[in-house]
mmCIF file of C-alpha atoms in Angstrom:
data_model
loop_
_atom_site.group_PDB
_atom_site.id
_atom_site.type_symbol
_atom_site.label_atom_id
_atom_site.label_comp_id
_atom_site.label_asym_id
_atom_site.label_seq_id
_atom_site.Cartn_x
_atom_site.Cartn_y
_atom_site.Cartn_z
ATOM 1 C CA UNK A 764 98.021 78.701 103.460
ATOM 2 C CA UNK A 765 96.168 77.884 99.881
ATOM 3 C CA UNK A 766 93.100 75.905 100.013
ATOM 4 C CA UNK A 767 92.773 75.468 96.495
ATOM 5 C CA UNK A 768 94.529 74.092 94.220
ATOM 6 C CA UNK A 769 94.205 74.450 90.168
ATOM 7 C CA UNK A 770 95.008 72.411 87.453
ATOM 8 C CA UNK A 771 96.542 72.790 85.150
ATOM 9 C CA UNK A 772 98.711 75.934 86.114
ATOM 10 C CA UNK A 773 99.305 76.874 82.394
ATOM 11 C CA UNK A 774 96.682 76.441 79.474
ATOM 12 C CA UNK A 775 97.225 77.831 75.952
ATOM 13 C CA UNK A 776 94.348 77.835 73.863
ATOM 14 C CA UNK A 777 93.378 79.144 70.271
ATOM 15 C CA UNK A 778 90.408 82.027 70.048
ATOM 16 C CA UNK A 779 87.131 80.707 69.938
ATOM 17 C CA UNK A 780 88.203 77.367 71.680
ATOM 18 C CA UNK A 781 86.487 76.303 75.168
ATOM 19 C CA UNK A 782 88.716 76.528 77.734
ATOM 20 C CA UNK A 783 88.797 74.496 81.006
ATOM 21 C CA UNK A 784 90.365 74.459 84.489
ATOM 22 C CA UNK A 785 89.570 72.913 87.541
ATOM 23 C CA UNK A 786 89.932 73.535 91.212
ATOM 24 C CA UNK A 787 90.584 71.415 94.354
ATOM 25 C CA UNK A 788 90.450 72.272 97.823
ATOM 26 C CA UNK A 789 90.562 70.473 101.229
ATOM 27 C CA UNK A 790 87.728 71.013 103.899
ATOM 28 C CA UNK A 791 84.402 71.950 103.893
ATOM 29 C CA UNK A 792 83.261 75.553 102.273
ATOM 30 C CA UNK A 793 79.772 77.479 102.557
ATOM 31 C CA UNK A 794 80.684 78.528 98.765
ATOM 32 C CA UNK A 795 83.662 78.370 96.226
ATOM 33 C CA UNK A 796 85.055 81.749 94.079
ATOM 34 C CA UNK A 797 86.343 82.443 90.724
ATOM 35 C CA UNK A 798 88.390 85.378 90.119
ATOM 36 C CA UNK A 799 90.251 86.894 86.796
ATOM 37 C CA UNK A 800 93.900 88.942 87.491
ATOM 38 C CA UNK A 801 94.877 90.664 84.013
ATOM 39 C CA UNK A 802 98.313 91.117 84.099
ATOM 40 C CA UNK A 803 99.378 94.074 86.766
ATOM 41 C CA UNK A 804 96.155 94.535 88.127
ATOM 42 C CA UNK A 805 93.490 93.310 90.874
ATOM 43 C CA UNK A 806 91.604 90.226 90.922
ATOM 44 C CA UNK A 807 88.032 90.428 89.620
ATOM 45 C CA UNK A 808 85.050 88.500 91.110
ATOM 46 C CA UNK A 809 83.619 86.248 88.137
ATOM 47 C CA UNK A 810 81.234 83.863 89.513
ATOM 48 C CA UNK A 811 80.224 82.015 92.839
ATOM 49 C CA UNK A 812 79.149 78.934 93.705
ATOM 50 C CA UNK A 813 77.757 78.089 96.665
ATOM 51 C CA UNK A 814 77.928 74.831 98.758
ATOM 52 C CA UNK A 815 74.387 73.021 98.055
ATOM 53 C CA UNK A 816 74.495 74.360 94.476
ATOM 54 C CA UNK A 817 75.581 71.724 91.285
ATOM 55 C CA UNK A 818 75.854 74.283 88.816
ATOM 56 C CA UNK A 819 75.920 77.836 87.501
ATOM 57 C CA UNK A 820 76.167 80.064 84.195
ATOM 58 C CA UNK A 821 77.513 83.937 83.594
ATOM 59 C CA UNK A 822 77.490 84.639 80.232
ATOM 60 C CA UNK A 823 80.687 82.240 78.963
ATOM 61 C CA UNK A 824 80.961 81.205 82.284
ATOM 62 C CA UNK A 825 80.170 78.063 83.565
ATOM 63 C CA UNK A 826 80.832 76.548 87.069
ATOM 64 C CA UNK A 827 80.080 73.414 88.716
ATOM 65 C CA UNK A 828 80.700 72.126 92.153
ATOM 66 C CA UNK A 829 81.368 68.438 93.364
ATOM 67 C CA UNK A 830 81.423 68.587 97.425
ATOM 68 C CA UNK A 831 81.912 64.723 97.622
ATOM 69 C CA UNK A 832 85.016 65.380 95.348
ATOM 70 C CA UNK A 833 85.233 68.727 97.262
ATOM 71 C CA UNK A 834 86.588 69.918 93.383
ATOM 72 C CA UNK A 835 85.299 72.442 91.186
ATOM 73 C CA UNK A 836 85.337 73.367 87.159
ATOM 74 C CA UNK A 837 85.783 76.568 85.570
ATOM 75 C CA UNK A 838 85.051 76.155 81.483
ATOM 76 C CA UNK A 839 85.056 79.326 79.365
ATOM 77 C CA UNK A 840 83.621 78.906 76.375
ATOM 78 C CA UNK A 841 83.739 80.366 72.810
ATOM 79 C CA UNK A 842 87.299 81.865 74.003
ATOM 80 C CA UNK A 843 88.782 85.469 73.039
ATOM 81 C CA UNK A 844 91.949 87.156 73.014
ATOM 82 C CA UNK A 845 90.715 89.322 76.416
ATOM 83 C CA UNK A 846 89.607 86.403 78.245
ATOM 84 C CA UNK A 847 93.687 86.103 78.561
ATOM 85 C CA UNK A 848 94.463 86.182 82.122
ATOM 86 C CA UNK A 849 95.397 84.397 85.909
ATOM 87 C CA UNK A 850 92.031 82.664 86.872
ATOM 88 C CA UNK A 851 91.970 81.999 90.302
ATOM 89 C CA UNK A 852 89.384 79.750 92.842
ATOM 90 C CA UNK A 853 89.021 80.954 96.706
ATOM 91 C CA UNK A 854 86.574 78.799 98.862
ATOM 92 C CA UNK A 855 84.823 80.503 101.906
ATOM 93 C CA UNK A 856 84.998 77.947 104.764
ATOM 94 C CA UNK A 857 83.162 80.719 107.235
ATOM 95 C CA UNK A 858 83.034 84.499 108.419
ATOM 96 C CA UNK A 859 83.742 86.232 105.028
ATOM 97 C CA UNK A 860 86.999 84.943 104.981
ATOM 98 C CA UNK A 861 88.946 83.221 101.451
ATOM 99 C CA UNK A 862 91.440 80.610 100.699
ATOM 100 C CA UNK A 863 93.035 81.418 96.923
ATOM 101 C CA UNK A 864 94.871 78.633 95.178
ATOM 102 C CA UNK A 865 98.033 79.276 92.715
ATOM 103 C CA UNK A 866 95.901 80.059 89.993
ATOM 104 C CA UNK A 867 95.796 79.020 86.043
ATOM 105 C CA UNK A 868 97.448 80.883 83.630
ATOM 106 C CA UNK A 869 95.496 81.176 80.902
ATOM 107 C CA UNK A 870 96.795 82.570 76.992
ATOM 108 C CA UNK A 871 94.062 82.867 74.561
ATOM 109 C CA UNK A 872 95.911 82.820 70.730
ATOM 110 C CA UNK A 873 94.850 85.034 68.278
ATOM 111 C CA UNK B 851 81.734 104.113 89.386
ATOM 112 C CA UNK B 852 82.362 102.406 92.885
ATOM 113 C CA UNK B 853 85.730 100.751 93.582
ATOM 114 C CA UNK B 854 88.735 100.360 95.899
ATOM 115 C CA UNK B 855 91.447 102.737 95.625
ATOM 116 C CA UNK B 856 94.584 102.056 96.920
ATOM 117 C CA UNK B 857 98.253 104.425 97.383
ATOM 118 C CA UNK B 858 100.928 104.208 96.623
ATOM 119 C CA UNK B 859 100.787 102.344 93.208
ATOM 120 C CA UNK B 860 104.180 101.657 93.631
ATOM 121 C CA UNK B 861 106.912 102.196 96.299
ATOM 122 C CA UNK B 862 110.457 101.097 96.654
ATOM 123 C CA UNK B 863 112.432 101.752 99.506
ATOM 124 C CA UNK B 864 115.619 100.850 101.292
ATOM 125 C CA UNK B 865 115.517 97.951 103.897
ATOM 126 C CA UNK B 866 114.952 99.165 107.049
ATOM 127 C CA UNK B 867 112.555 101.977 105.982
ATOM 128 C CA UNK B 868 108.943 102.246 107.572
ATOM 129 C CA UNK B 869 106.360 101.629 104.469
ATOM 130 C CA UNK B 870 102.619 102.734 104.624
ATOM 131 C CA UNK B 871 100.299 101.478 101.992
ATOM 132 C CA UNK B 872 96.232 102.891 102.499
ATOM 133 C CA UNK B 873 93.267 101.645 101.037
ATOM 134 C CA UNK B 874 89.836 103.689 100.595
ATOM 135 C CA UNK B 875 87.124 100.638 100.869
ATOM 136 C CA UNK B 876 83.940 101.290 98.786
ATOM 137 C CA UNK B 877 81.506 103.045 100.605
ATOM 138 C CA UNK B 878 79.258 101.235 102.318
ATOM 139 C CA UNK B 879 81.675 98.067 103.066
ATOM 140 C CA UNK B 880 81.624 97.302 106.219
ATOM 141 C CA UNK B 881 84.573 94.556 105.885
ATOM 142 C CA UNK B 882 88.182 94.846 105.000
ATOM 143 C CA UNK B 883 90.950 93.211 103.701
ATOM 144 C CA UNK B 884 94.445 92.888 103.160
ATOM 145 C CA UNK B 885 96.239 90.214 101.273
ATOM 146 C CA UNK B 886 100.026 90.101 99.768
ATOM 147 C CA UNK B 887 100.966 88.242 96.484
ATOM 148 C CA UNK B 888 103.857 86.886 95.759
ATOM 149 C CA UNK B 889 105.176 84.494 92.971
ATOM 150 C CA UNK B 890 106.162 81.787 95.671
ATOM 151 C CA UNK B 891 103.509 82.165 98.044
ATOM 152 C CA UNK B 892 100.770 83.573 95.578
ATOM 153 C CA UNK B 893 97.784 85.057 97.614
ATOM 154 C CA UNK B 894 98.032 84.878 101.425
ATOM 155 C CA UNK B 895 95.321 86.728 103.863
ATOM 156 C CA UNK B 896 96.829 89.401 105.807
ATOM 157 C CA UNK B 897 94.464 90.618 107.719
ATOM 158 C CA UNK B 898 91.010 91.611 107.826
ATOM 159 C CA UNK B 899 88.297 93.842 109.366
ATOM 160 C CA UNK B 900 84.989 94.053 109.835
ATOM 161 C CA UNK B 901 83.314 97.328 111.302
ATOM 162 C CA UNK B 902 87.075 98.658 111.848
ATOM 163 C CA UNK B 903 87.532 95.870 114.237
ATOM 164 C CA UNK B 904 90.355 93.375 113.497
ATOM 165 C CA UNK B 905 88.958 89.921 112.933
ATOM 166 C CA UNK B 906 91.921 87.960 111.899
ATOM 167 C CA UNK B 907 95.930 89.109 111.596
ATOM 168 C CA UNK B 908 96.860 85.404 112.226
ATOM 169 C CA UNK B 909 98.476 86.009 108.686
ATOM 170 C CA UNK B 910 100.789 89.177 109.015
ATOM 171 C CA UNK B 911 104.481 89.327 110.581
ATOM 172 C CA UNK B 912 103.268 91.100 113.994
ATOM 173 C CA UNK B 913 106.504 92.235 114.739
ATOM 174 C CA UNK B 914 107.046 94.140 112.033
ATOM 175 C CA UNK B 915 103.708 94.424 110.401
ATOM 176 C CA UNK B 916 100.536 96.671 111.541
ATOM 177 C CA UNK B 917 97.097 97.211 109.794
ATOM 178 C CA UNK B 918 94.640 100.120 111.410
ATOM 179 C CA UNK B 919 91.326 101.386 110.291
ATOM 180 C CA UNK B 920 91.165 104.688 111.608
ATOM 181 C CA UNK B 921 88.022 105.794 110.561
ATOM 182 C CA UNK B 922 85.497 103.974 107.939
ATOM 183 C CA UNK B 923 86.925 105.097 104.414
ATOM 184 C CA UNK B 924 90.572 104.430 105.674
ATOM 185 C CA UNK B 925 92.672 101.355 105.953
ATOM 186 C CA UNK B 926 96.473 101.255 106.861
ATOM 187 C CA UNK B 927 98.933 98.532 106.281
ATOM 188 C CA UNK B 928 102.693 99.510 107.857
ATOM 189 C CA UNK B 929 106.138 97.547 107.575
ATOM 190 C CA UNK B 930 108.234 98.938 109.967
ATOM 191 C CA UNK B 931 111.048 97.780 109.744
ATOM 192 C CA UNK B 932 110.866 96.705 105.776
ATOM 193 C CA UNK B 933 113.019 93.553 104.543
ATOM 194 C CA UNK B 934 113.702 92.661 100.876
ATOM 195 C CA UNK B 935 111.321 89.516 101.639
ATOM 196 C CA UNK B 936 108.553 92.102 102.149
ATOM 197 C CA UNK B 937 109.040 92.841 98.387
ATOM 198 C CA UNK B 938 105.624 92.208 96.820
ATOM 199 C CA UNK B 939 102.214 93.214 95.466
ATOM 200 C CA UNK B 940 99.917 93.989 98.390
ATOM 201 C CA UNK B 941 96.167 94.152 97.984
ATOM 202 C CA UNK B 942 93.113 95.643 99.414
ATOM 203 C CA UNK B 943 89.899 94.279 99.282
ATOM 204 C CA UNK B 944 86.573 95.365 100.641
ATOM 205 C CA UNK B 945 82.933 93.819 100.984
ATOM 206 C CA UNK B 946 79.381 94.275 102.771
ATOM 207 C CA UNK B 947 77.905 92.199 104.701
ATOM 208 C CA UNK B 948 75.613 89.289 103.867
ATOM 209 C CA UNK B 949 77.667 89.937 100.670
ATOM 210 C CA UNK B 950 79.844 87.320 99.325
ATOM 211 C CA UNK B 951 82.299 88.592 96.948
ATOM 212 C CA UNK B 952 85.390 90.605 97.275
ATOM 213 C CA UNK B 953 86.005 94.053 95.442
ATOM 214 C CA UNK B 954 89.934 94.001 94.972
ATOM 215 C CA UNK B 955 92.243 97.535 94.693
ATOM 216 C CA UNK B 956 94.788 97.836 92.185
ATOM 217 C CA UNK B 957 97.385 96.653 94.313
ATOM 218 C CA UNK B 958 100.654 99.003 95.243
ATOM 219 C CA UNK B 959 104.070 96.726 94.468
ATOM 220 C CA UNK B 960 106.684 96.920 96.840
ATOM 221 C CA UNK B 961 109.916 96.950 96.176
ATOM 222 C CA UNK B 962 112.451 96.663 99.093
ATOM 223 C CA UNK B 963 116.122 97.023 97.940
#
């Protein structure tokens, strides 16, 4: 079953534009995934977050993490046409094991 | 260049017809895992391993499904019998321990007619 759950499902953005998605999920984690799925191929590991942590930056990544809210935020910044893709969140509740929600679809514009 | 390989890329068969998929982990992972995708369902855990033992199938079919790791660079996932409803893209993932993240395979899509 999904633990996560991300809004919105569909975002459509113009190049250079920030884009933002957000994940919710239901019980308690140790730490909270985000993963990229071009079309036809396997998910990438972007960036984790883990439990007692507020914050975190990858390049033109940037992740936060509100336990009371048990919700997390995804924003891309400075968009391009690659960054084009399924963005998915999986939360680790214990033993190596993750929960992925449905995923945002995300379309860059040239 | 390190990553998890995964065979067949694609496979249809008839219903009724055993399917294997394998998986070579990246070396060095001691953990294993197998998830399908599917537009309705999107990503549901399988199963998983760690040091070739079986930690969790709570997610596969177990009377049709089976996932092995006969040795360390090997990991088998077989529908036997396959159903159209098995038709989907099944991954492999591997990590290491005290390691958080999750390398994924390509994926090999199933197509059960």
């Amino acid at each position: 079953s999904q633990q996560g759950e991300e809004d919105p499902q569909a975002l459509s953005i113009q190049e250079g534009e920030n884009a933002t998605m957000n994940c919710s999920y239901k019980t308690s984690i140790n730490n909270l995934q985000w993963y990229r799925q071009n079309s036809g191929r396997g998910l990438v590991h972007l960036i984790l977050i883990r439990s007692n942590e507020r914050e975190k930056h990858s390049g033109r990544l940037r992740v936060t993490l509100d336990t009371s809210k048990k919700s997390s935020s995804l924003l891309i910044t400075a968009s391009r046409a690659a960054d084009t893709a399924s963005y998915f969140c999986a939360t680790d509740a214990n033993d190596y094991k993750l929960s992925f929600g449905a995923g945002t679809t995300v379309t860059v514009r040239a | 260049d390190a990553r998890v390989t995964q065979t067949p890329r694609h496979k249809v068969t008839e219903m009724g017809q055993e399917v294997t998929m394998r998986c070579q982990p990246i070396l060095g992972h001691n953990t294993v895992f197998w998830y399908r995708q599917t537009m309705m369902q999107g990503l549901e855990l399988l199963a998983y391993f760690r040091n070739r033992a079986p930690l969790d199938d709570s997610g596969m079919p177990k009377d049709r499904f089976s996932a092995e790791m006969p040795d360390a660079t090997l990991a088998t996932l077989k529908i036997q019998p396959s159903e159209p409803r098995d038709s989907a893209v099944y991954f492999c993932a591997s990590g290491s321990d005290g390691g958080d993240e999750q390398f994924f395979g390509p994926g090999t899509r199933l197509t059960v007619l």
